[in-house]
Amino acid sequence: MKLKGKKVLVVGLGLQGGGLATVRWLLHQRARVSVTDLKNRRQLESSLKNLGHLPIKFVLGKHPLSLLRGVDLVVQNPAVPNSLPLIRRAERLGIPIEGEASIFLKMCPAPVIAVTGSKGKSTVASWLGFMFKNAGYHTMVAGNIRDRLMLSILPNINPNTKVVLELSSWQLENLGRFKLSPPLAVITNILPDHLDRYKNMSQYAQAKANIWRWQSKSDKAVLNWDNIITRKLGRLAQSKIFWFSTQAKVSAGCYIYKKSVWFKSGQSQIKLFSVKDVALAGAHNLANALAAATTAVVAGVPPPQIRRAVLKFIGLHSRQQLVREVGGVKYINDTTATMPDATQKALDTFKKYPITLIAGGYDKKLSYAGLARDIRRRVQNLILLPGSATKNILAKLPKKYPYIIVKTMAQAIVSARRLTARGGVVLMSPAAASFGLFINEWDRGEQFVKAVRKLK
């Protein structure tokens, strides 16, 4: 991909960091870069300050179609939908449209292992990378993971590098333009999510399926047998399928037998590790361990190195992260729980404790009926942040169910400390997106951590 002197328009700078990495990479390729975003300069302040005085033309607060005049390439931020008039016009004009994921797959000198899923994709990608590193491979993990942005790692990859890429459905959408799929693909699960962007679950699942849709017969995919949607999708794949399951003995892949995890391929079966070896708590993390282990075996990691990584992996920041214990109360940061299912899993993880739950935010058009049921069963105190999801949670709870609505995270922590007795857990697991009150989900988590650390 030769971009020297080419006029490139980046549509969507955003606040998550991916837009910054894309712009820097394009400038490094000596392209002439323009950036447009519907957010204004004040809203994008945290991103703009990181670009300093670089030679970039900004058009903010609008997407005028005139920006396409003379453009050689459009790079579409994953958060920008294909329905955007500017993107549609670029398509009609025949201007090439890339995304960070398509650029990465085209430019990466090593085979890519890509991981997607509604939940668990960051954990599985990071755990898999940890397994490769333990086995002595030069390893790079990046993608939809904070501080590990894919285009920023390209210069550090050689043909022998083990490359693990975590991809969202939004990033996978763009791969459809080029019929691109990685040679080894992983789907952790497909659950209701992002229905504010997709018309229905089928459309969302089809975006996820792009991860293996254009694989060849010699390529491989690792899928979740226990998830009915991934099981159905697997029947359509032309590549070699390996399954992982905590509930059934699969024909090829990882399963549990007599409290141990086994890998099966053909007539061969090998024990990888015991269930009790998994360092991370929760049934969902057992499934994550099986997903990572299955992929590691397929990619050639020796079983002893897999077991060692299962024992040592401590998980990711902001995912059921113990921030601090104050006055006998544990404060847990689970800001990446942006859907009800994730919060339900967190409630299950801490079910032995009296729970004060901090939840709420922006609704992604998901059902909160199951979460409301678990709140009634397991939550002692409910503190809600403002937003459309909060209204939907309350609509599923009895009218007289006790709750507090706060305006800031600091207020939430003050209320949580007052309400939670020694031996309890304050769990910030929002079950919603962060738009509006926070810059992004990381900002939400950082505000939680900051408020907790101020407690005396």
Short mmCIF file of C-alpha atoms in Angstrom, two decimals:
data_model
loop_
_atom_site.label_atom_id
_atom_site.label_comp_id
_atom_site.label_asym_id
_atom_site.label_seq_id
_atom_site.Cartn_x
_atom_site.Cartn_y
_atom_site.Cartn_z
CA MET A 1 0.00 0.00 0.00
CA LYS A 2 1.87 3.05 -1.31
CA LEU A 3 0.52 6.24 0.24
CA LYS A 4 3.35 8.73 -0.23
CA GLY A 5 1.85 11.99 -1.49
CA LYS A 6 -1.68 10.54 -1.57
CA LYS A 7 -4.57 12.60 -0.26
CA VAL A 8 -6.22 10.60 2.53
CA LEU A 9 -9.39 11.53 4.41
CA VAL A 10 -9.86 10.02 7.88
CA VAL A 11 -13.56 9.93 8.77
CA GLY A 12 -13.87 9.87 12.55
CA LEU A 13 -11.02 10.71 14.92
CA GLY A 14 -12.87 9.61 18.05
CA LEU A 15 -11.79 9.41 21.67
CA GLN A 16 -10.69 5.77 21.97
CA GLY A 17 -7.19 6.17 20.49
CA GLY A 18 -7.63 4.17 17.29
CA GLY A 19 -8.13 7.32 15.24
CA LEU A 20 -4.91 8.78 16.64
CA ALA A 21 -2.93 5.65 15.75
CA THR A 22 -4.39 5.67 12.25
CA VAL A 23 -3.51 9.32 11.64
CA ARG A 24 0.05 8.85 12.93
CA TRP A 25 0.55 5.77 10.74
CA LEU A 26 -0.73 7.59 7.66
CA LEU A 27 1.61 10.51 8.31
CA HIS A 28 4.49 8.06 8.73
CA GLN A 29 3.59 6.75 5.25
CA ARG A 30 3.96 10.39 4.10
CA ALA A 31 0.33 10.75 3.10
CA ARG A 32 -1.43 14.13 3.04
CA VAL A 33 -3.99 13.72 5.81
CA SER A 34 -7.32 15.41 6.48
CA VAL A 35 -9.56 14.49 9.41
CA THR A 36 -13.29 15.04 9.80
CA ASP A 37 -15.42 14.28 12.85
CA LEU A 38 -18.94 15.25 13.92
CA LYS A 39 -17.60 16.16 17.36
CA ASN A 40 -16.29 19.69 17.77
CA ARG A 41 -12.83 20.78 18.90
CA ARG A 42 -13.84 20.99 22.56
CA GLN A 43 -15.31 17.48 22.56
CA LEU A 44 -12.20 16.09 20.87
CA GLU A 45 -9.74 17.99 23.06
CA SER A 46 -8.20 14.85 24.62
CA SER A 47 -7.44 13.43 21.15
CA LEU A 48 -6.36 16.66 19.47
CA LYS A 49 -3.78 17.52 22.12
CA ASN A 50 -1.97 14.27 21.26
CA LEU A 51 -1.55 15.33 17.64
CA GLY A 52 0.27 18.56 18.50
CA HIS A 53 1.33 20.59 15.48
CA LEU A 54 1.37 17.74 12.95
CA PRO A 55 0.49 18.71 9.36
CA ILE A 56 -3.20 17.72 9.43
CA LYS A 57 -6.24 19.53 8.07
CA PHE A 58 -9.22 19.28 10.46
CA VAL A 59 -12.89 19.75 9.56
CA LEU A 60 -14.81 19.27 12.80
CA GLY A 61 -18.46 19.38 13.77
CA LYS A 62 -19.61 18.38 10.28
CA HIS A 63 -18.97 16.04 7.33
CA PRO A 64 -19.28 18.19 4.18
CA LEU A 65 -19.38 16.10 1.00
CA SER A 66 -16.95 18.56 -0.59
CA LEU A 67 -14.20 16.94 1.50
CA LEU A 68 -14.11 14.08 -1.01
CA ARG A 69 -12.84 16.35 -3.79
CA GLY A 70 -9.46 15.04 -4.95
CA VAL A 71 -9.29 12.35 -2.24
CA ASP A 72 -7.36 9.17 -3.12
CA LEU A 73 -8.37 7.13 -0.07
CA VAL A 74 -10.92 7.27 2.75
CA VAL A 75 -10.09 5.63 6.08
CA GLN A 76 -13.26 4.94 8.04
CA ASN A 77 -13.18 4.85 11.85
CA PRO A 78 -14.93 1.67 13.11
CA ALA A 79 -17.47 3.78 15.03
CA VAL A 80 -18.59 5.46 11.80
CA PRO A 81 -21.53 3.53 10.26
CA ASN A 82 -21.63 2.62 6.57
CA SER A 83 -24.89 4.56 6.32
CA LEU A 84 -23.11 7.90 6.80
CA PRO A 85 -23.80 10.10 3.71
CA LEU A 86 -20.07 10.87 3.33
CA ILE A 87 -19.23 7.14 3.21
CA ARG A 88 -22.07 6.42 0.79
CA ARG A 89 -20.93 9.23 -1.51
CA ALA A 90 -17.34 7.91 -1.43
CA GLU A 91 -18.65 4.48 -2.46
CA ARG A 92 -20.61 5.96 -5.37
CA LEU A 93 -17.55 7.91 -6.51
CA GLY A 94 -15.44 4.75 -6.43
CA ILE A 95 -13.01 6.11 -3.82
CA PRO A 96 -11.31 3.22 -1.97
CA ILE A 97 -12.46 2.92 1.65
CA GLU A 98 -10.19 1.22 4.17
CA GLY A 99 -10.46 0.63 7.89
CA GLU A 100 -7.69 0.11 10.42
CA ALA A 101 -8.33 -3.66 10.38
CA SER A 102 -8.18 -4.01 6.59
CA ILE A 103 -4.99 -1.92 6.46
CA PHE A 104 -3.45 -4.07 9.17
CA LEU A 105 -4.31 -7.40 7.51
CA LYS A 106 -2.92 -6.18 4.18
CA MET A 107 0.29 -4.76 5.65
CA CYS A 108 1.13 -7.27 8.40
CA PRO A 109 4.18 -9.42 7.44
CA ALA A 110 3.12 -12.30 9.75
CA PRO A 111 0.01 -14.52 9.81
CA VAL A 112 -2.69 -12.98 12.00
CA ILE A 113 -4.72 -14.72 14.68
CA ALA A 114 -7.88 -12.65 15.18
CA VAL A 115 -10.31 -12.84 18.10
CA THR A 116 -13.84 -11.46 18.27
CA GLY A 117 -16.96 -12.01 20.38
CA SER A 118 -19.55 -10.06 22.32
CA LYS A 119 -17.70 -10.64 25.59
CA GLY A 120 -14.32 -12.11 26.46
CA LYS A 121 -12.48 -11.12 23.29
CA SER A 122 -9.96 -8.84 25.01
CA THR A 123 -9.31 -11.40 27.74
CA VAL A 124 -8.91 -14.28 25.28
CA ALA A 125 -6.64 -12.26 22.96
CA SER A 126 -4.45 -11.18 25.88
CA TRP A 127 -4.41 -14.66 27.44
CA LEU A 128 -3.45 -16.19 24.09
CA GLY A 129 -0.66 -13.66 23.70
CA PHE A 130 0.50 -14.55 27.22
CA MET A 131 0.62 -18.22 26.19
CA PHE A 132 2.76 -17.40 23.16
CA LYS A 133 5.15 -15.28 25.23
CA ASN A 134 5.47 -18.06 27.82
CA ALA A 135 6.40 -20.42 25.01
CA GLY A 136 9.19 -18.07 23.91
CA TYR A 137 7.63 -16.56 20.78
CA HIS A 138 8.08 -12.95 19.77
CA THR A 139 4.49 -11.82 20.31
CA MET A 140 2.39 -8.76 19.55
CA VAL A 141 -1.18 -8.34 20.84
CA ALA A 142 -3.31 -5.43 19.68
CA GLY A 143 -6.64 -4.34 18.27
CA ASN A 144 -9.68 -3.17 20.15
CA ILE A 145 -7.59 -3.09 23.34
CA ARG A 146 -6.65 0.05 25.20
CA ASP A 147 -3.04 1.19 24.71
CA ARG A 148 -2.41 -1.64 22.21
CA LEU A 149 -3.63 -0.11 18.97
CA MET A 150 -3.10 -2.20 15.87
CA LEU A 151 -1.48 0.23 13.44
CA SER A 152 0.96 1.39 16.12
CA ILE A 153 2.49 -2.12 16.38
CA LEU A 154 3.02 -2.76 12.66
CA PRO A 155 6.68 -1.58 12.66
CA ASN A 156 7.51 -4.10 15.42
CA ILE A 157 6.28 -7.20 13.57
CA ASN A 158 8.50 -9.60 11.62
CA PRO A 159 7.46 -12.70 9.63
CA ASN A 160 8.00 -14.96 12.67
CA THR A 161 5.99 -12.87 15.13
CA LYS A 162 2.88 -14.38 16.71
CA VAL A 163 0.30 -11.66 16.04
CA VAL A 164 -2.95 -11.67 18.02
CA LEU A 165 -5.55 -9.13 16.98
CA GLU A 166 -8.76 -8.41 18.88
CA LEU A 167 -11.51 -7.15 16.59
CA SER A 168 -14.97 -5.71 17.20
CA SER A 169 -17.96 -6.22 14.91
CA TRP A 170 -17.49 -2.63 13.74
CA GLN A 171 -13.91 -3.34 12.68
CA LEU A 172 -14.98 -6.56 10.98
CA GLU A 173 -17.63 -4.77 8.88
CA ASN A 174 -14.94 -3.12 6.77
CA LEU A 175 -13.30 -6.47 5.94
CA GLY A 176 -16.38 -7.33 3.89
CA ARG A 177 -15.36 -4.77 1.26
CA PHE A 178 -12.21 -6.77 0.53
CA LYS A 179 -13.36 -10.32 1.41
CA LEU A 180 -10.57 -10.50 3.98
CA SER A 181 -10.40 -13.02 6.82
CA PRO A 182 -7.37 -14.00 8.93
CA PRO A 183 -5.96 -17.56 8.62
CA LEU A 184 -6.85 -18.35 12.25
CA ALA A 185 -10.06 -16.86 13.64
CA VAL A 186 -11.67 -17.09 17.09
CA ILE A 187 -15.23 -16.21 18.17
CA THR A 188 -15.73 -16.32 21.95
CA ASN A 189 -19.53 -15.95 21.82
CA ILE A 190 -22.28 -13.90 20.18
CA LEU A 191 -24.76 -12.28 22.57
CA PRO A 192 -27.24 -9.39 22.18
CA ASP A 193 -25.18 -6.20 21.81
CA HIS A 194 -24.90 -3.04 19.68
CA LEU A 195 -28.55 -3.19 18.64
CA ASP A 196 -28.43 0.60 18.50
CA ARG A 197 -26.23 0.12 15.40
CA TYR A 198 -27.58 -3.11 13.90
CA LYS A 199 -31.18 -3.69 12.83
CA ASN A 200 -31.33 -7.08 14.54
CA MET A 201 -29.24 -9.90 16.01
CA SER A 202 -28.87 -11.57 12.62
CA GLN A 203 -27.17 -8.51 11.13
CA TYR A 204 -24.88 -8.26 14.17
CA ALA A 205 -23.96 -11.96 13.94
CA GLN A 206 -23.21 -11.64 10.23
CA ALA A 207 -20.75 -8.83 10.97
CA LYS A 208 -19.00 -11.10 13.48
CA ALA A 209 -18.94 -13.93 10.91
CA ASN A 210 -16.70 -11.83 8.64
CA ILE A 211 -13.83 -13.03 10.81
CA TRP A 212 -13.97 -16.46 9.10
CA ARG A 213 -16.28 -15.86 6.11
CA TRP A 214 -13.49 -15.69 3.51
CA GLN A 215 -11.15 -18.28 4.99
CA SER A 216 -9.85 -21.06 2.75
CA LYS A 217 -10.14 -24.78 3.47
CA SER A 218 -6.61 -24.76 4.89
CA ASP A 219 -7.46 -22.01 7.39
CA LYS A 220 -8.81 -22.63 10.90
CA ALA A 221 -11.51 -21.22 13.17
CA VAL A 222 -12.08 -21.70 16.92
CA LEU A 223 -15.73 -21.37 17.98
CA ASN A 224 -17.84 -21.71 21.12
CA TRP A 225 -19.94 -24.91 21.05
CA ASP A 226 -21.98 -23.73 24.05
CA ASN A 227 -23.20 -20.60 22.25
CA ILE A 228 -26.05 -21.51 19.91
CA ILE A 229 -25.30 -18.71 17.42
CA THR A 230 -21.62 -19.58 16.98
CA ARG A 231 -22.54 -23.27 16.74
CA LYS A 232 -24.93 -22.52 13.87
CA LEU A 233 -22.41 -20.25 12.15
CA GLY A 234 -19.74 -22.94 12.40
CA ARG A 235 -21.77 -25.24 10.19
CA LEU A 236 -21.43 -22.72 7.35
CA ALA A 237 -17.64 -22.32 7.53
CA GLN A 238 -15.46 -23.94 4.88
CA SER A 239 -12.34 -23.81 7.05
CA LYS A 240 -11.33 -26.41 9.66
CA ILE A 241 -13.39 -25.85 12.83
CA PHE A 242 -12.18 -26.44 16.39
CA TRP A 243 -14.66 -26.05 19.24
CA PHE A 244 -14.36 -25.26 22.92
CA SER A 245 -17.00 -26.22 25.45
CA THR A 246 -17.48 -26.32 29.22
CA GLN A 247 -20.63 -28.43 28.77
CA ALA A 248 -20.02 -31.09 26.11
CA LYS A 249 -17.33 -33.34 24.66
CA VAL A 250 -16.57 -31.83 21.26
CA SER A 251 -15.40 -33.67 18.15
CA ALA A 252 -12.34 -31.42 17.78
CA GLY A 253 -11.06 -28.87 20.28
CA CYS A 254 -11.19 -28.40 24.06
CA TYR A 255 -13.67 -29.83 26.55
CA ILE A 256 -13.88 -30.71 30.24
CA TYR A 257 -13.73 -34.28 31.53
CA LYS A 258 -13.36 -35.22 35.21
CA LYS A 259 -12.44 -31.63 36.20
CA SER A 260 -9.65 -31.41 33.63
CA VAL A 261 -9.40 -29.69 30.25
CA TRP A 262 -8.64 -31.95 27.29
CA PHE A 263 -7.84 -31.24 23.65
CA LYS A 264 -9.07 -33.63 20.96
CA SER A 265 -8.08 -33.80 17.31
CA GLY A 266 -8.88 -36.92 15.31
CA GLN A 267 -8.07 -39.95 17.45
CA SER A 268 -5.58 -38.01 19.57
CA GLN A 269 -6.53 -36.63 23.01
CA ILE A 270 -4.26 -34.81 25.44
CA LYS A 271 -4.81 -33.35 28.90
CA LEU A 272 -3.87 -29.66 29.05
CA PHE A 273 -4.63 -28.58 32.63
CA SER A 274 -7.02 -28.97 35.55
CA VAL A 275 -10.04 -26.72 35.98
CA LYS A 276 -8.61 -25.64 39.36
CA ASP A 277 -5.49 -24.35 37.55
CA VAL A 278 -7.45 -21.45 36.03
CA ALA A 279 -6.34 -18.37 37.95
CA LEU A 280 -9.28 -16.15 37.00
CA ALA A 281 -12.59 -16.49 38.83
CA GLY A 282 -15.97 -17.08 37.20
CA ALA A 283 -17.51 -19.57 34.79
CA HIS A 284 -17.03 -17.06 31.95
CA ASN A 285 -13.27 -17.06 32.56
CA LEU A 286 -13.18 -20.86 32.43
CA ALA A 287 -14.72 -20.57 28.95
CA ASN A 288 -12.16 -17.87 28.09
CA ALA A 289 -9.35 -20.18 29.22
CA LEU A 290 -10.66 -22.95 26.94
CA ALA A 291 -10.92 -20.56 23.99
CA ALA A 292 -7.33 -19.39 24.45
CA ALA A 293 -6.02 -22.92 25.07
CA THR A 294 -7.75 -24.35 22.00
CA THR A 295 -6.26 -21.63 19.82
CA ALA A 296 -2.82 -22.03 21.37
CA VAL A 297 -2.76 -25.78 20.63
CA VAL A 298 -3.89 -25.17 17.04
CA ALA A 299 -1.11 -22.56 16.70
CA GLY A 300 1.54 -24.96 17.98
CA VAL A 301 2.10 -24.03 21.65
CA PRO A 302 3.28 -27.05 23.73
CA PRO A 303 0.75 -28.14 26.43
CA PRO A 304 3.13 -27.50 29.39
CA GLN A 305 3.47 -23.86 28.32
CA ILE A 306 -0.31 -23.55 28.04
CA ARG A 307 -0.79 -24.84 31.59
CA ARG A 308 1.84 -22.44 32.90
CA ALA A 309 0.06 -19.49 31.26
CA VAL A 310 -3.31 -20.63 32.64
CA LEU A 311 -1.81 -20.66 36.14
CA LYS A 312 -0.09 -17.28 35.87
CA PHE A 313 -2.46 -15.06 33.87
CA ILE A 314 -3.97 -12.45 36.22
CA GLY A 315 -6.49 -10.89 33.83
CA LEU A 316 -6.94 -7.41 32.43
CA HIS A 317 -7.29 -3.98 33.95
CA SER A 318 -10.91 -2.80 34.36
CA ARG A 319 -12.43 -6.29 34.13
CA GLN A 320 -13.67 -7.24 37.59
CA GLN A 321 -10.55 -5.48 38.87
CA LEU A 322 -10.12 -5.22 42.64
CA VAL A 323 -9.18 -1.56 43.10
CA ARG A 324 -8.99 -1.45 46.87
CA GLU A 325 -10.43 -2.79 50.11
CA VAL A 326 -11.58 -0.09 52.54
CA GLY A 327 -13.24 -0.80 55.87
CA GLY A 328 -13.70 -4.44 54.99
CA VAL A 329 -15.45 -3.56 51.70
CA LYS A 330 -14.03 -4.57 48.31
CA TYR A 331 -14.35 -2.05 45.45
CA ILE A 332 -14.48 -3.69 42.01
CA ASN A 333 -13.98 -1.89 38.68
CA ASP A 334 -15.84 -3.68 35.88
CA THR A 335 -16.27 -0.71 33.54
CA THR A 336 -15.93 -2.88 30.42
CA ALA A 337 -19.27 -4.52 31.25
CA THR A 338 -21.19 -2.54 28.63
CA MET A 339 -24.03 -5.06 28.21
CA PRO A 340 -26.45 -6.73 30.66
CA ASP A 341 -24.99 -10.22 30.19
CA ALA A 342 -21.56 -9.03 31.33
CA THR A 343 -22.99 -7.49 34.50
CA GLN A 344 -24.95 -10.68 35.19
CA LYS A 345 -21.70 -12.64 35.00
CA ALA A 346 -20.08 -10.19 37.42
CA LEU A 347 -22.98 -10.59 39.86
CA ASP A 348 -22.52 -14.35 39.63
CA THR A 349 -18.78 -14.04 40.34
CA PHE A 350 -19.45 -12.11 43.58
CA LYS A 351 -22.66 -13.90 44.60
CA LYS A 352 -21.18 -14.94 47.96
CA TYR A 353 -20.96 -11.29 49.04
CA PRO A 354 -23.57 -8.64 49.86
CA ILE A 355 -23.41 -6.51 46.68
CA THR A 356 -23.82 -2.79 46.14
CA LEU A 357 -24.17 -2.40 42.38
CA ILE A 358 -23.31 0.78 40.47
CA ALA A 359 -24.89 0.53 37.01
CA GLY A 360 -26.59 2.48 34.24
CA GLY A 361 -25.66 4.70 31.32
CA TYR A 362 -26.41 4.73 27.60
CA ASP A 363 -28.74 2.03 26.26
CA LYS A 364 -27.68 0.02 23.19
CA LYS A 365 -31.27 -1.20 22.67
CA LEU A 366 -30.72 -4.35 24.71
CA SER A 367 -33.08 -6.24 27.01
CA TYR A 368 -32.64 -5.64 30.75
CA ALA A 369 -35.20 -8.21 31.91
CA GLY A 370 -32.59 -10.84 32.88
CA LEU A 371 -30.40 -8.30 34.65
CA ALA A 372 -33.37 -6.92 36.59
CA ARG A 373 -34.17 -10.45 37.74
CA ASP A 374 -30.59 -10.93 38.97
CA ILE A 375 -30.61 -7.52 40.66
CA ARG A 376 -33.66 -8.56 42.68
CA ARG A 377 -31.95 -11.83 43.66
CA ARG A 378 -28.41 -10.69 44.35
CA VAL A 379 -28.11 -6.93 44.84
CA GLN A 380 -28.50 -5.43 48.30
CA ASN A 381 -28.06 -1.78 47.24
CA LEU A 382 -28.61 -0.34 43.77
CA ILE A 383 -26.95 2.92 42.68
CA LEU A 384 -27.72 4.16 39.17
CA LEU A 385 -25.85 6.56 36.90
CA PRO A 386 -28.01 8.73 34.61
CA GLY A 387 -28.88 7.61 31.09
CA SER A 388 -31.35 5.82 28.85
CA ALA A 389 -30.27 2.37 30.08
CA THR A 390 -31.06 3.43 33.65
CA LYS A 391 -34.67 4.10 32.65
CA ASN A 392 -34.88 0.67 31.04
CA ILE A 393 -33.43 -1.07 34.10
CA LEU A 394 -35.96 0.65 36.35
CA ALA A 395 -38.79 -0.27 33.98
CA LYS A 396 -38.01 -3.95 34.59
CA LEU A 397 -37.85 -3.63 38.39
CA PRO A 398 -40.85 -3.49 40.76
CA LYS A 399 -42.08 0.09 41.22
CA LYS A 400 -41.18 0.12 44.92
CA TYR A 401 -37.72 -1.42 44.45
CA PRO A 402 -35.21 0.78 46.35
CA TYR A 403 -32.51 2.59 44.39
CA ILE A 404 -30.49 5.80 44.29
CA ILE A 405 -29.74 7.88 41.19
CA VAL A 406 -26.54 9.93 41.31
CA LYS A 407 -25.16 12.54 38.94
CA THR A 408 -21.45 11.70 39.16
CA MET A 409 -19.19 8.75 39.89
CA ALA A 410 -17.88 10.56 42.98
CA GLN A 411 -21.43 10.73 44.36
CA ALA A 412 -21.87 7.04 43.58
CA ILE A 413 -18.84 6.12 45.70
CA VAL A 414 -19.95 8.31 48.61
CA SER A 415 -23.36 6.62 48.56
CA ALA A 416 -21.84 3.16 48.16
CA ARG A 417 -19.61 3.62 51.19
CA ARG A 418 -22.55 4.74 53.30
CA LEU A 419 -24.74 1.82 52.24
CA THR A 420 -22.26 -1.08 52.19
CA ALA A 421 -21.44 -2.95 55.39
CA ARG A 422 -18.14 -4.68 56.19
CA GLY A 423 -17.77 -7.89 54.21
CA GLY A 424 -19.61 -6.48 51.20
CA VAL A 425 -18.62 -5.64 47.65
CA VAL A 426 -19.12 -2.40 45.73
CA LEU A 427 -19.34 -3.52 42.12
CA MET A 428 -19.23 -0.92 39.36
CA SER A 429 -20.54 -2.97 36.44
CA PRO A 430 -22.68 -0.61 34.34
CA ALA A 431 -24.40 -2.96 31.84
CA ALA A 432 -24.43 0.04 29.49
CA ALA A 433 -22.27 2.23 27.29
CA SER A 434 -20.55 5.31 28.71
CA PHE A 435 -21.69 7.98 26.23
CA GLY A 436 -22.78 11.28 27.73
CA LEU A 437 -21.52 11.30 31.31
CA PHE A 438 -18.00 10.05 30.47
CA ILE A 439 -15.52 10.42 27.60
CA ASN A 440 -15.48 6.63 27.16
CA GLU A 441 -15.59 3.45 29.23
CA TRP A 442 -11.96 3.91 30.30
CA ASP A 443 -12.73 7.39 31.62
CA ARG A 444 -15.65 5.89 33.55
CA GLY A 445 -13.34 3.30 35.11
CA GLU A 446 -10.68 5.89 35.91
CA GLN A 447 -13.23 8.11 37.64
CA PHE A 448 -14.31 5.11 39.72
CA VAL A 449 -10.71 4.28 40.66
CA LYS A 450 -9.95 7.91 41.49
CA ALA A 451 -12.99 8.22 43.76
CA VAL A 452 -12.22 4.93 45.53
CA ARG A 453 -8.60 5.91 46.16
CA LYS A 454 -9.78 9.10 47.87
CA LEU A 455 -11.65 7.10 50.51
CA LYS A 456 -10.09 7.18 53.98
#
